Short mmCIF file of C-alpha atoms and ligand atoms in Angstrom, two decimals:
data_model
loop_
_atom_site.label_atom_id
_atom_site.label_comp_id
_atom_site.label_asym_id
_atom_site.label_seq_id
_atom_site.Cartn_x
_atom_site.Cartn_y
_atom_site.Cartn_z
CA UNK A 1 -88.55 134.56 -25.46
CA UNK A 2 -89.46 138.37 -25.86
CA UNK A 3 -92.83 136.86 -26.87
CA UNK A 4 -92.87 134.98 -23.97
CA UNK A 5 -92.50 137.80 -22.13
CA UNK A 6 -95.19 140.15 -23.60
CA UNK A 7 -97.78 137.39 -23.14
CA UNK A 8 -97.19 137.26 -19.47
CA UNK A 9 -97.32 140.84 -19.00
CA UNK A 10 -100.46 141.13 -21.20
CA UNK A 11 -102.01 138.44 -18.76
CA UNK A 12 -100.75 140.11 -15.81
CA UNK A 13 -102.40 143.61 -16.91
CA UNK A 14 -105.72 141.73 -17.78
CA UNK A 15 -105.48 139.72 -14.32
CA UNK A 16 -104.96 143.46 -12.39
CA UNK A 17 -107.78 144.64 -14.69
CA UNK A 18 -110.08 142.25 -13.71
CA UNK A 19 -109.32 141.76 -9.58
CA UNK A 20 -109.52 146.14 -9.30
CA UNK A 21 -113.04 145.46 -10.52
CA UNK A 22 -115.09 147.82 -12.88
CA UNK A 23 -116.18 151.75 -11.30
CA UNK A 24 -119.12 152.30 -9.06
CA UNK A 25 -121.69 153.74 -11.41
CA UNK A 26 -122.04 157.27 -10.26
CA UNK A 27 -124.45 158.64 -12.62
CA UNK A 28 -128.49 159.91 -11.86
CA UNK A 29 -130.72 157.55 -14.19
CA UNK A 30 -131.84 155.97 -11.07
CA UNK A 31 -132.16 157.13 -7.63
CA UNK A 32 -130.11 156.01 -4.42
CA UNK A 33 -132.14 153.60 -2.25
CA UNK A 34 -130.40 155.38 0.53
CA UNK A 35 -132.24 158.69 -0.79
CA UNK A 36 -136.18 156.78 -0.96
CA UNK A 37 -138.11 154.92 1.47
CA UNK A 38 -136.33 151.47 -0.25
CA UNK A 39 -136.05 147.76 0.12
CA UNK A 40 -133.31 145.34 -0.71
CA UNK A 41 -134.58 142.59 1.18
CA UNK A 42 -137.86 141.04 0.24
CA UNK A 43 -138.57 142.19 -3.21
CA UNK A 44 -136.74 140.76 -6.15
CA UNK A 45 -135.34 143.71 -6.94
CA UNK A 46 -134.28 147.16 -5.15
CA UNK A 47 -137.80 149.28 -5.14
CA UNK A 48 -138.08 152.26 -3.52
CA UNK A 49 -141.91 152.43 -2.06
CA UNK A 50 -143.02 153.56 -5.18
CA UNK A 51 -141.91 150.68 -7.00
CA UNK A 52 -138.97 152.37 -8.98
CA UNK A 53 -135.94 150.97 -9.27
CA UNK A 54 -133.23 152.11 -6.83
CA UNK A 55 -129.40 152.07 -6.31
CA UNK A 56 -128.43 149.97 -2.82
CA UNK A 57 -125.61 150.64 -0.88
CA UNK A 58 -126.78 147.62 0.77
CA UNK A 59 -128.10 144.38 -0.50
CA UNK A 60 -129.44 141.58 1.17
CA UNK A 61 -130.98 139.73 -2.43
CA UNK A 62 -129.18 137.15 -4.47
CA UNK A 63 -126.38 139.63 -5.90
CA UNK A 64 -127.73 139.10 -9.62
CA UNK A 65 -131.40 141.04 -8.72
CA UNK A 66 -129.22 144.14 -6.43
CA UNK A 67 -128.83 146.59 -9.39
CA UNK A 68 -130.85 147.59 -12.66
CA UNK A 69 -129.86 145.17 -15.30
CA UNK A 70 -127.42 146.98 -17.57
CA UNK A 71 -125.27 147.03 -14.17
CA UNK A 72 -123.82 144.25 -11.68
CA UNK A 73 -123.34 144.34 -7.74
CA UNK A 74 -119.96 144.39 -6.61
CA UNK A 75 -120.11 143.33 -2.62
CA UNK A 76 -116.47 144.37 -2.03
CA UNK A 77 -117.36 148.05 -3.09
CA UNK A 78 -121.15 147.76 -1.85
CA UNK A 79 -122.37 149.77 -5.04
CA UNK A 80 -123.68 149.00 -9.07
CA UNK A 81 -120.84 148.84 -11.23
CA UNK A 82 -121.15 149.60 -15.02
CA UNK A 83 -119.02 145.97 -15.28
CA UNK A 84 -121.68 143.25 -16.51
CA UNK A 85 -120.46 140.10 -14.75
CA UNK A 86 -122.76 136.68 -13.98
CA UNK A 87 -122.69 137.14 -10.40
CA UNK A 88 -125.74 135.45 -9.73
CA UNK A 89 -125.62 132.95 -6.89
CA UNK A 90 -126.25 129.05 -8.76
CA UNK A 91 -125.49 125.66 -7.43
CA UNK A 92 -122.05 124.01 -7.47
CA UNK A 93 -123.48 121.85 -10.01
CA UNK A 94 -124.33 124.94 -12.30
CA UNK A 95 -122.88 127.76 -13.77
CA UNK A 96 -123.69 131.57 -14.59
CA UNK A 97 -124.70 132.55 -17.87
CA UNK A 98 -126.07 135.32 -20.29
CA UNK A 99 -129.52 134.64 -22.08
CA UNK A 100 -131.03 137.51 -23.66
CA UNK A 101 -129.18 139.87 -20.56
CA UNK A 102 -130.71 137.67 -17.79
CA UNK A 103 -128.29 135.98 -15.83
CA UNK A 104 -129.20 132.84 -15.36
CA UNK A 105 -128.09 129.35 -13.42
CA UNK A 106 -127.21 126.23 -16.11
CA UNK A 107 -126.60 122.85 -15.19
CA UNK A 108 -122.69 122.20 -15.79
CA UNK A 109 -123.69 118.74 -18.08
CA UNK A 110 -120.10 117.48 -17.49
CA UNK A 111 -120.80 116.02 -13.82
CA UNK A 112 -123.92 114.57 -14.69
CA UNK A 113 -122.44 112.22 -18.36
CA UNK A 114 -122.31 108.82 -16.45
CA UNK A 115 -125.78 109.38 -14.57
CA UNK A 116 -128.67 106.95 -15.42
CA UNK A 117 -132.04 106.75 -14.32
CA UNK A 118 -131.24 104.50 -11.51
CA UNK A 119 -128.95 107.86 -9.83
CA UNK A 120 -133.13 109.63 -9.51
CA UNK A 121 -133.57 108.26 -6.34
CA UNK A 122 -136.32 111.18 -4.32
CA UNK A 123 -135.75 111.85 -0.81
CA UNK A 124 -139.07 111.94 0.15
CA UNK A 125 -139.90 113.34 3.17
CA UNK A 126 -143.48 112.64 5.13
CA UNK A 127 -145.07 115.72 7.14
CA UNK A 128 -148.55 114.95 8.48
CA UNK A 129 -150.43 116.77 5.77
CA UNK A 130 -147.44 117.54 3.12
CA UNK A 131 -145.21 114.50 1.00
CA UNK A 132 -142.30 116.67 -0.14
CA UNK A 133 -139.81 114.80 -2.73
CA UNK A 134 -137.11 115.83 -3.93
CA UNK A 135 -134.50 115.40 -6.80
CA UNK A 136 -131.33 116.82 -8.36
CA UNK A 137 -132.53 119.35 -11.20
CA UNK A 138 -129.46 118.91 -13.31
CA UNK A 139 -129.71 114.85 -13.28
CA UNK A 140 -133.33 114.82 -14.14
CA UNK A 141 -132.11 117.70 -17.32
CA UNK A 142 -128.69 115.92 -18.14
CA UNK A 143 -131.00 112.04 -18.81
CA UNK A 144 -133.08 114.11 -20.72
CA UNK A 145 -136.36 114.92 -19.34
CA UNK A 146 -137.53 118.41 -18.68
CA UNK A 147 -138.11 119.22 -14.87
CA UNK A 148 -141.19 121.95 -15.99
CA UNK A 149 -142.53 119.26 -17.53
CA UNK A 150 -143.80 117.22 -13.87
CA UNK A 151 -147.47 116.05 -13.23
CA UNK A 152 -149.42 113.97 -11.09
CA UNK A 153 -152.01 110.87 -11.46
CA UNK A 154 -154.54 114.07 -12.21
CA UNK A 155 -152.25 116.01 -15.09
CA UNK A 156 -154.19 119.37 -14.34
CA UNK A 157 -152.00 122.13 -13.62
CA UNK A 158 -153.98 122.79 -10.58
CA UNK A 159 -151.86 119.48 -8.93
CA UNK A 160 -148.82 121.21 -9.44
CA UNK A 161 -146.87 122.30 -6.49
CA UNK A 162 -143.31 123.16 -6.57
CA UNK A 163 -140.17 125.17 -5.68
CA UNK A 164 -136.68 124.59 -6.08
CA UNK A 165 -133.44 125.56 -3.81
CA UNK A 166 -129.76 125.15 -3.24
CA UNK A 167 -129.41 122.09 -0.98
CA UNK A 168 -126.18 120.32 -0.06
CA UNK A 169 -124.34 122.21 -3.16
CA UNK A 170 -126.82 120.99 -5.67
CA UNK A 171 -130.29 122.47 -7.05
CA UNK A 172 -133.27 120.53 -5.91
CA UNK A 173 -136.72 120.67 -7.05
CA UNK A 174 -138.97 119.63 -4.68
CA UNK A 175 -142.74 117.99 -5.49
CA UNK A 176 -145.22 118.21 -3.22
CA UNK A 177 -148.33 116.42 -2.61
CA UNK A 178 -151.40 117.46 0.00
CA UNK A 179 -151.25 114.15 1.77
CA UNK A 180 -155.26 113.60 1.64
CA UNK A 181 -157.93 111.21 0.10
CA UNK A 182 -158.95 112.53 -3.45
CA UNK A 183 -156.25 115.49 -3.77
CA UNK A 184 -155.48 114.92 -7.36
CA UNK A 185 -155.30 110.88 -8.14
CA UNK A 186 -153.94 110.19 -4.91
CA UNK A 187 -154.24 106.83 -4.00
CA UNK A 188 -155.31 105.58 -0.81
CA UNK A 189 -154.78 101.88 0.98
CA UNK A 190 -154.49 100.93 4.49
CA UNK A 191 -153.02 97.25 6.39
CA UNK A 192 -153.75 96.93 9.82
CA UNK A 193 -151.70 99.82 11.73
CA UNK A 194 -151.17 102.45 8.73
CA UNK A 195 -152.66 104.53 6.01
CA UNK A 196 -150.55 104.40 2.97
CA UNK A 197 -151.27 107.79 0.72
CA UNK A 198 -149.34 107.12 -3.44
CA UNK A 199 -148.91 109.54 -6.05
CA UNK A 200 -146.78 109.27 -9.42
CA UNK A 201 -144.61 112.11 -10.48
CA UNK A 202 -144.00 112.44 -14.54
CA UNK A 203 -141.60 113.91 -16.21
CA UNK A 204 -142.28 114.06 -20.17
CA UNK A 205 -138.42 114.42 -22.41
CA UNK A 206 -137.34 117.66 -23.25
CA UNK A 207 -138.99 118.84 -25.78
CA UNK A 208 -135.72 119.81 -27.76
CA UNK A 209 -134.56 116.58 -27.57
CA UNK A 210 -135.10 114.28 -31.38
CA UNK A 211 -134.63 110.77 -29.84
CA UNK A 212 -137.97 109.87 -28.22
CA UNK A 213 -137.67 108.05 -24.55
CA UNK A 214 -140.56 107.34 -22.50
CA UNK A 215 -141.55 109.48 -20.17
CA UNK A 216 -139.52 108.76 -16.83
CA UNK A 217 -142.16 108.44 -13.46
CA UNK A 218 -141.26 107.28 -10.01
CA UNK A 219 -144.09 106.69 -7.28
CA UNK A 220 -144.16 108.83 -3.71
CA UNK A 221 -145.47 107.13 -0.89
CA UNK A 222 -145.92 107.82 2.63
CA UNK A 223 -147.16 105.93 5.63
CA UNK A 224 -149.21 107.38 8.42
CA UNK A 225 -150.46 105.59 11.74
CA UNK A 226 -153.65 104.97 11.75
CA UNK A 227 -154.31 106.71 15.22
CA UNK A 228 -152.49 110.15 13.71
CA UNK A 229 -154.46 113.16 14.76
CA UNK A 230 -152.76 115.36 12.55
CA UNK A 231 -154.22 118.69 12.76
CA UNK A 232 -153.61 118.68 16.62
CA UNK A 233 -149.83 117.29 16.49
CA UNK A 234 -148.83 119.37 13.31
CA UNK A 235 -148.70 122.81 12.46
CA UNK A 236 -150.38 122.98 8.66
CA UNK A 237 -147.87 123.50 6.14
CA UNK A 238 -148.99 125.47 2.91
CA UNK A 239 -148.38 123.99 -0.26
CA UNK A 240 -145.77 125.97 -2.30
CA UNK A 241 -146.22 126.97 -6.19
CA UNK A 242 -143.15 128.29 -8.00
CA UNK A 243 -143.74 129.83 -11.28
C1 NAG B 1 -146.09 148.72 -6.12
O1 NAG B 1 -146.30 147.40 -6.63
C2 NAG B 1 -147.18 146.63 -5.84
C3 NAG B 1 -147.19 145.21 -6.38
O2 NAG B 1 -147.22 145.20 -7.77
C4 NAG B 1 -148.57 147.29 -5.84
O3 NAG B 1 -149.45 146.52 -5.03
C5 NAG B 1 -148.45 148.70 -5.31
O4 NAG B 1 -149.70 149.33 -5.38
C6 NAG B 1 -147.41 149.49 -6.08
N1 NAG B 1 -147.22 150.76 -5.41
C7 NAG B 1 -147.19 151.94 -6.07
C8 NAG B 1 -146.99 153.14 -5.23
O5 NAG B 1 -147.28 151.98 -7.29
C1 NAG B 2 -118.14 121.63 -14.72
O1 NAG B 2 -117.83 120.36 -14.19
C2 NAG B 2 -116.56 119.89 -14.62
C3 NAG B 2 -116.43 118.43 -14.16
O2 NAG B 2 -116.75 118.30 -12.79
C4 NAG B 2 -115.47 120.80 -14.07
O3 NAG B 2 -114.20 120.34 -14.49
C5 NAG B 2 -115.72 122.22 -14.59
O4 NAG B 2 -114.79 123.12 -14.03
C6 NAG B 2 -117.13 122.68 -14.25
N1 NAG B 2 -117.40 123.94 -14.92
C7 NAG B 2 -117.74 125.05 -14.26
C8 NAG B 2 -117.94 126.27 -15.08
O5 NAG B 2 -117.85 125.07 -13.04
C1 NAG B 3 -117.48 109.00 -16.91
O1 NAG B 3 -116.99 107.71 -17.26
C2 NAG B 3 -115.79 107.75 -18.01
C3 NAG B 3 -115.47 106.32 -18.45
O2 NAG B 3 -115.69 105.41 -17.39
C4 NAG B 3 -114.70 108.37 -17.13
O3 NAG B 3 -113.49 108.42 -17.87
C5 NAG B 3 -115.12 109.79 -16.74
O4 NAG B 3 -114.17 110.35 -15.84
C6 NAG B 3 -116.48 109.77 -16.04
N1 NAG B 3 -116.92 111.14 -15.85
C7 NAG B 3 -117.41 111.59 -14.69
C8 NAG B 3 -117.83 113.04 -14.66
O5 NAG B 3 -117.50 110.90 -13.69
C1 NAG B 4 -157.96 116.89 -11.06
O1 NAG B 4 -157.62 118.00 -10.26
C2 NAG B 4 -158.34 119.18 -10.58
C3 NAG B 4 -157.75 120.33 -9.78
O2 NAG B 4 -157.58 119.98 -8.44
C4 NAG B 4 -159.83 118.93 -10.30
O3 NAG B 4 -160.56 120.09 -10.62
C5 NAG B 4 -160.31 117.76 -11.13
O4 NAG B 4 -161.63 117.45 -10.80
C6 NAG B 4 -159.44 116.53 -10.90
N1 NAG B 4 -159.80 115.48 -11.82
C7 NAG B 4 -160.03 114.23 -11.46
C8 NAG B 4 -160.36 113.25 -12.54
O5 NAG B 4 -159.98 113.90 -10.29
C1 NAG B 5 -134.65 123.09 0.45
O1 NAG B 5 -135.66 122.13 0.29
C2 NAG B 5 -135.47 120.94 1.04
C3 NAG B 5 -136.55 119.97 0.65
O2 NAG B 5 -137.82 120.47 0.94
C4 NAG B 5 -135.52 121.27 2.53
O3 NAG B 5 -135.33 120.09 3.29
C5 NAG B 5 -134.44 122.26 2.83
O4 NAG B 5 -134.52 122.67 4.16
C6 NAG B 5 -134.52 123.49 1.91
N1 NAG B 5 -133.31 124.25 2.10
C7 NAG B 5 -133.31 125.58 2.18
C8 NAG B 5 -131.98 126.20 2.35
O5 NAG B 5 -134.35 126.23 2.13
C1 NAG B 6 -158.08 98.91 6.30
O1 NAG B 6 -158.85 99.64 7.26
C2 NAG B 6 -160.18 99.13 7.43
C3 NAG B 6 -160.95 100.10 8.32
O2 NAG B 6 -160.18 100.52 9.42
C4 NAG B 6 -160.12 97.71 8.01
O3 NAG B 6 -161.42 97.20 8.14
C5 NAG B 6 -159.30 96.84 7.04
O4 NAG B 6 -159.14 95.54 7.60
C6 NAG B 6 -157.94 97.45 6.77
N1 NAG B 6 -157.26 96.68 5.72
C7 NAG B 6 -156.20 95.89 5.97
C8 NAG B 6 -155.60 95.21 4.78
O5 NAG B 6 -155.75 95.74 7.07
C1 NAG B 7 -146.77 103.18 -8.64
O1 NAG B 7 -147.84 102.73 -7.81
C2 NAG B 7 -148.94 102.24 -8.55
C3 NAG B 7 -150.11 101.97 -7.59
O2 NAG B 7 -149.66 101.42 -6.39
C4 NAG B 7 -148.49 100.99 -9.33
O3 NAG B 7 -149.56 100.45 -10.07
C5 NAG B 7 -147.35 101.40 -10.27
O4 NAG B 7 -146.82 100.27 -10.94
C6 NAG B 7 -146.22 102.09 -9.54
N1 NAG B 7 -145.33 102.70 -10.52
C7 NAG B 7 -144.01 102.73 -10.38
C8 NAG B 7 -143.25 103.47 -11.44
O5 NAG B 7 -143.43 102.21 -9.44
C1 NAG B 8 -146.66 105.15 14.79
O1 NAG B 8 -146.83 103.91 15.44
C2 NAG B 8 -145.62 103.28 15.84
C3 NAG B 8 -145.94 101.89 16.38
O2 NAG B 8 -147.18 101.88 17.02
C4 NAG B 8 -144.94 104.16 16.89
O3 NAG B 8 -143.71 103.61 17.27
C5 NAG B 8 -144.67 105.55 16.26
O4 NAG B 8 -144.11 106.43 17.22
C6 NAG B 8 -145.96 106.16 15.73
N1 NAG B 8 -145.64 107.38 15.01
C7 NAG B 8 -146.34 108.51 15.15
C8 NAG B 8 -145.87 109.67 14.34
O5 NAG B 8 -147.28 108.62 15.89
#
């Protein structure tokens, strides 16, 4: 019982320890963005204009890149606290972890175990000059192929366009293809009313992985009307590259 008793207090204290949060840091190796011409917004990190690091009283970046790495952001205080806690911002489907002091975003493999290749379906979605298609980062890496590893008909790195996000609660990566007439292997046919433009997305296994599978693929395809004046309707999208 007495032992009973110490273990709930113990987990009481470490509870309270753990809600009051760690101090602000209050020392001088950096200087306070509020003290330099600074930004918190755009950057990855907080710069004053001459690219040092600074100390935000405000942050508007995804609370893992506020602070110098030895320290984490603590919104509730609005300051750098000597605490080191994974407080980057990941998908529901992924948690926050250490590697090598980086926080990072992992997949959480446990809500992807009964997924099978019939689950990658791509929401693809058809702009006049850009085919965007989608799919669930943490499905493609939980049947075992490495998302990095995507290519076109034309493998060259210069046909590959892509950026991921939070979307509905998951991570998405998101392929995209220039939606024109020899942009790398795509292919081309027509019927009567529309123009049909294909392209195959590849994903080779992860390379960690000892069984070999084949490499998984799925096509992209998008139909345009023939009459389509697209540069006039359409504002030009860019094409995206996320290293
Ligand atoms: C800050 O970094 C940017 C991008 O790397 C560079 O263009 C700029 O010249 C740097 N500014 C100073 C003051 O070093
Ligand atoms: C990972 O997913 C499982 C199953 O959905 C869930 O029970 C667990 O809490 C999740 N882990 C994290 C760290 O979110
Ligand atoms: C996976 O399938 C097993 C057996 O059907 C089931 O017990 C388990 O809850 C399922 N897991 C998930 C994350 O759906
Ligand atoms: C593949 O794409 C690259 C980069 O766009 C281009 O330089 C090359 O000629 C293409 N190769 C073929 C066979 O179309
Ligand atoms: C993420 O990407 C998808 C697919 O391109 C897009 O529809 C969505 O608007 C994006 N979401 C955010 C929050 O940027
Ligand atoms: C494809 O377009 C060409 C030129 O507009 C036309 O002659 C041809 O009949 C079309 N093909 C089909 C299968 O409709
Ligand atoms: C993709 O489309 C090409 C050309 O239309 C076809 O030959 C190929 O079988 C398709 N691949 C898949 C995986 O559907
Ligand atoms: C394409 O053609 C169909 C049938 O002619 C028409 O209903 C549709 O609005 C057209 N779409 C565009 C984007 O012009």
């Amino acid at each position: 019982m007495l032992k009973m008793k110490l273990l709930c207090v113990f987990m009481l204290a470490t509870f309270l320890k753990q809600s009051a949060g760690a101090d602000c840091y209050t020392g001088n190796a950096y200087t306070k963005c509020d003290d330099c011409d600074s930004d918190c917004f755009t950057s990855n990190v907080c710069i004053c204009s001459d690219n040092s690091t600074c100390l935000p009283s405000t942050c508007d970046l995804d609370p893992s890149n506020c602070c110098p790495v030895e320290f984490s952001w603590d919104s509730s205080k609005a300051c750098c606290t000597v605490e080191k806690t994974c407080n980057r911002i990941c998908a529901a489907d992924e948690e926050c972890i250490f590697q090598d002091d980086n926080k990072i975003c992992e997949c959480n493999k446990s809500m992807y175990t009964n997924k099978t290749k019939q689950d990658l379906k791509p929401v693809v979605i058809c702009d006049s000059d850009i085919i965007s298609a989608s799919v669930s980062r943490c499905l493609v890496q939980s049947l075992g192929y490495d998302y990095n590893s995507f290519y076109l008909n034309n493998a060259s790195s210069g046909c590959v366009y892509h950026y991921n996000n939070i979307t509905n609660n998951q991570r998405l990566d998101t392929y995209q293809l220039d939606a024109k007439q020899g942009w790398c292997g795509n292919i081309v046919t027509n019927d009567s009313s529309k123009i049909y433009v294909t392209n195959t997305v590849h994903f080779n296994t992860t390379p960690s992985l000892l069984i070999t599978k084949n490499p998984i693929a799925f096509n992209i395809t998008c139909g345009y009307n023939k009459t389509l004046q697209t540069s006039l309707q359409f504002a030009l999208k860019p094409l995206i590259r996320y290293v």
